[in-house]
Amino acid sequence: MEATSDVAGKSLELWHVLAITLAGVRHRETSCDGLAATKLVTLCILHVAVENIAAIYLRHCDIVAILQRQTISQEREFMPVIAVSNPKGGAGKSTTTLLLATYLAQSGASVCVLDADPNQPIMDWKTNGLSKTTLKVIGGIKESNLMEVLDAQNDQFVFIDLEGTASVLVSRSIAMSDFVIIPVQASAVDVRQAGKAIRAVKDEEKVAQRSNMLRKIPYRVLMTRTPAPGAPVSSVQRQLETELVDAKVPRFRTSLAERLAYKAIFVERLTLAELGEHKVGNLEAAYQNIHELVEELVETLRGLDRKRYPNEQ
Ligand SMILES: Nc1ncnc2c1ncn2[C@@H]1O[C@H](COP(=O)(O)OP(=O)(O)OP(=O)(O)O)[C@@H](O)[C@H]1O
Ligand SMILES: [Mg+2]
């Protein structure tokens, strides 16, 4: 919302400057005619388009710069495996996975999603859609092949989209991950059940510590389907946030807002960038939200990498 109004504000300013300049030129030449007005409108439309493209491009450059600054690189062989998990169905796991993975891929990172949900939502998105994303998706992940598939990966980021239930595959995936994202819908029932998702991660950590006392499985709760910035925040929502703070639950500062664009990526089987404004409005704000989340994720992973290699910058 804010980003869109920002761009709209700048465009209005440009319109103003352009109008005054052209009016001055016109005044010196002849009186303003129909052709001049058409030129003026065309120029302004071009400016608005360039401004929008520039805003999107700059955001990509930001992420690319962050990726380049990262110590997470193939050279260092730290390939973060990120499980996206919550036994609660419909918490936003697949949506979060796809948005993060496609955004990172578009920013130039090599990214792979392992679809470990028997319903194969991301595999379906990839194989039955027309997206030109460089994102790699591997379907048919089972307990029996998970380790083998993971060993064969050398991408900068590997996401595992898990099913909305507790299973051996979920446990094993968490156990093999460097980081777990726990999407939680911003509703009282979901927030109060988030404890189950957190316990699943802690249980795996305890099991892993029996063979390696230093093993940690860091996690963060991600609030999903929250009211978009600017929309009124209900008192229930505020109370839920307070509960999470009081319980000292590690969570992302950024939340994933409820947006039509995030539904549309599955309906159209395209990335956010490929949707285009004609398919769904307010893409600018949808982009901004994912940009902030990716930035926070990358910074968090960078912190984990520093813990592994504390003597390096
Ligand atoms: N931020 C969002 N804005 C709008 N709709 C969303 C958002 N997040 C999720 N949804 C919608 O909520 C529904 C459930 O989302 P999703 O499939 O990502 O959940 P899930 O946790 O992967 O579910 P499952 O447990 O079945 O695998 C989908 O219809 C999706 O489009
Ligand atoms: Mg899912």
Short mmCIF file of C-alpha atoms in Angstrom, two decimals, residues 66-228:
data_model
loop_
_atom_site.label_atom_id
_atom_site.label_comp_id
_atom_site.label_asym_id
_atom_site.label_seq_id
_atom_site.Cartn_x
_atom_site.Cartn_y
_atom_site.Cartn_z
CA ILE A 66 22.37 -9.02 0.08
CA LEU A 67 22.95 -12.43 -1.50
CA GLN A 68 26.39 -11.34 -2.67
CA ARG A 69 27.25 -10.05 0.80
CA GLN A 70 26.18 -13.32 2.33
CA THR A 71 28.71 -15.75 3.63
CA ILE A 72 26.14 -18.30 2.48
CA SER A 73 27.58 -19.39 -0.81
CA GLN A 74 28.37 -22.51 -2.73
CA GLU A 75 32.10 -21.85 -2.11
CA ARG A 76 31.56 -22.31 1.61
CA GLU A 77 29.31 -25.30 0.99
CA PHE A 78 26.68 -24.02 3.39
CA MET A 79 23.48 -24.85 1.66
CA PRO A 80 20.74 -23.96 4.09
CA VAL A 81 17.98 -26.52 4.13
CA ILE A 82 14.82 -24.73 5.21
CA ALA A 83 11.82 -26.80 6.24
CA VAL A 84 8.44 -25.07 6.16
CA SER A 85 6.38 -26.88 8.71
CA ASN A 86 3.20 -26.76 10.76
CA PRO A 87 1.03 -29.83 11.39
CA LYS A 88 -1.98 -27.53 11.18
CA GLY A 89 -3.46 -27.77 7.66
CA GLY A 90 -3.86 -24.58 5.65
CA ALA A 91 -1.41 -22.53 7.75
CA GLY A 92 0.20 -21.11 4.60
CA LYS A 93 3.20 -23.46 4.24
CA SER A 94 3.04 -23.98 0.47
CA THR A 95 2.22 -20.31 -0.20
CA THR A 96 5.15 -19.14 1.94
CA THR A 97 7.52 -21.69 0.35
CA LEU A 98 6.59 -20.75 -3.20
CA LEU A 99 6.74 -17.00 -2.60
CA LEU A 100 10.14 -17.11 -0.91
CA ALA A 101 11.65 -19.62 -3.32
CA THR A 102 10.50 -17.89 -6.50
CA TYR A 103 11.57 -14.48 -5.22
CA LEU A 104 15.07 -15.74 -4.36
CA ALA A 105 15.32 -17.55 -7.71
CA GLN A 106 14.33 -14.37 -9.51
CA SER A 107 17.00 -12.48 -7.59
CA GLY A 108 19.66 -14.75 -9.06
CA ALA A 109 20.05 -17.43 -6.38
CA SER A 110 19.95 -21.13 -7.23
CA VAL A 111 16.95 -22.48 -5.37
CA CYS A 112 15.33 -25.88 -5.08
CA VAL A 113 12.03 -26.86 -3.48
CA LEU A 114 11.52 -30.43 -2.32
CA ASP A 115 7.81 -31.10 -2.40
CA ALA A 116 7.29 -33.42 0.55
CA ASP A 117 3.50 -33.08 0.62
CA PRO A 118 1.69 -36.16 -0.81
CA ASN A 119 -0.70 -33.71 -2.53
CA GLN A 120 2.31 -32.26 -4.42
CA PRO A 121 1.01 -28.65 -4.63
CA ILE A 122 4.32 -27.11 -5.70
CA MET A 123 5.17 -29.92 -8.12
CA ASP A 124 1.74 -29.43 -9.68
CA TRP A 125 2.38 -25.67 -9.88
CA LYS A 126 5.65 -26.27 -11.71
CA THR A 127 4.71 -29.12 -14.04
CA ASN A 128 1.22 -27.96 -15.03
CA GLY A 129 1.98 -24.25 -15.24
CA LEU A 130 3.74 -22.01 -17.70
CA SER A 131 6.12 -20.23 -15.35
CA LYS A 132 9.61 -19.57 -16.71
CA THR A 133 11.15 -19.44 -13.25
CA THR A 134 14.60 -20.95 -12.76
CA LEU A 135 13.33 -22.53 -9.52
CA LYS A 136 13.92 -26.27 -9.44
CA VAL A 137 11.18 -28.43 -7.91
CA ILE A 138 11.65 -32.07 -6.94
CA GLY A 139 8.50 -34.01 -6.19
CA GLY A 140 7.80 -37.43 -4.77
CA ILE A 141 9.87 -36.89 -1.63
CA LYS A 142 9.48 -39.77 0.84
CA GLU A 143 11.27 -40.89 4.01
CA SER A 144 13.10 -43.42 1.84
CA ASN A 145 14.61 -40.93 -0.63
CA LEU A 146 14.86 -37.67 1.36
CA MET A 147 18.48 -38.09 2.44
CA GLU A 148 19.60 -39.19 -1.01
CA VAL A 149 17.84 -36.23 -2.70
CA LEU A 150 19.29 -33.76 -0.19
CA ASP A 151 22.79 -35.15 -0.66
CA ALA A 152 22.52 -34.61 -4.40
CA GLN A 153 21.65 -30.89 -4.06
CA ASN A 154 24.14 -28.07 -4.37
CA ASP A 155 21.78 -25.13 -4.59
CA GLN A 156 22.19 -22.00 -2.48
CA PHE A 157 18.78 -22.53 -0.89
CA VAL A 158 16.78 -25.71 -0.46
CA PHE A 159 13.21 -25.48 0.85
CA ILE A 160 11.13 -28.46 1.98
CA ASP A 161 7.38 -27.92 1.77
CA LEU A 162 5.82 -30.26 4.31
CA GLU A 163 2.33 -31.67 4.65
CA GLY A 164 -0.15 -30.37 7.23
CA THR A 165 0.06 -33.30 9.57
CA ALA A 166 2.57 -35.02 11.83
CA SER A 167 4.37 -37.86 10.05
CA VAL A 168 7.71 -39.65 9.90
CA LEU A 169 8.59 -37.65 6.77
CA VAL A 170 7.88 -34.37 8.61
CA SER A 171 10.07 -35.42 11.57
CA ARG A 172 12.90 -36.57 9.33
CA SER A 173 12.76 -33.39 7.24
CA ILE A 174 12.93 -31.20 10.36
CA ALA A 175 15.80 -33.31 11.68
CA MET A 176 17.76 -32.71 8.46
CA SER A 177 17.10 -28.96 8.28
CA ASP A 178 19.26 -26.00 9.21
CA PHE A 179 16.26 -23.79 9.83
CA VAL A 180 12.50 -24.22 10.19
CA ILE A 181 9.87 -21.67 9.21
CA ILE A 182 6.60 -22.21 11.06
CA PRO A 183 3.81 -20.32 9.28
CA VAL A 184 0.90 -19.61 11.62
CA GLN A 185 -2.37 -18.05 10.52
CA ALA A 186 -3.33 -14.98 12.47
CA SER A 187 -6.32 -16.56 14.22
CA ALA A 188 -6.76 -17.42 17.89
CA VAL A 189 -7.10 -21.17 17.24
CA ASP A 190 -4.01 -21.27 15.02
CA VAL A 191 -1.80 -19.14 17.25
CA ARG A 192 -2.71 -21.21 20.30
CA GLN A 193 -1.93 -24.40 18.41
CA ALA A 194 1.44 -23.08 17.26
CA GLY A 195 2.91 -24.78 20.34
CA LYS A 196 2.46 -28.16 18.62
CA ALA A 197 4.51 -27.05 15.64
CA ILE A 198 7.23 -25.66 17.91
CA ARG A 199 7.27 -28.84 20.00
CA ALA A 200 7.77 -30.91 16.84
CA VAL A 201 10.97 -28.95 16.12
CA LYS A 202 12.21 -29.14 19.71
CA ASP A 203 11.57 -32.89 19.85
CA GLU A 204 13.71 -33.43 16.74
CA GLU A 205 16.41 -31.23 18.20
CA LYS A 206 16.47 -33.34 21.38
CA VAL A 207 16.69 -36.56 19.38
CA ALA A 208 19.55 -35.11 17.29
CA GLN A 209 21.37 -33.98 20.45
CA ARG A 210 21.66 -37.56 21.62
CA SER A 211 24.33 -38.06 18.96
CA ASN A 212 25.58 -34.45 18.73
CA MET A 213 25.13 -32.29 21.83
CA LEU A 214 25.77 -29.10 19.88
CA ARG A 215 23.08 -29.71 17.29
CA LYS A 216 20.49 -26.92 17.14
CA ILE A 217 17.45 -26.63 14.92
CA PRO A 218 16.64 -22.93 14.92
CA TYR A 219 13.12 -21.88 13.97
CA ARG A 220 10.95 -18.80 13.59
CA VAL A 221 7.19 -18.43 13.60
CA LEU A 222 5.85 -16.51 10.62
CA MET A 223 2.46 -14.88 11.06
CA THR A 224 0.46 -15.35 7.85
CA ARG A 225 -2.70 -13.83 6.40
CA THR A 226 -2.34 -10.79 8.63
CA PRO A 227 -4.21 -7.58 7.75
CA ALA A 228 -2.36 -5.62 5.05
#
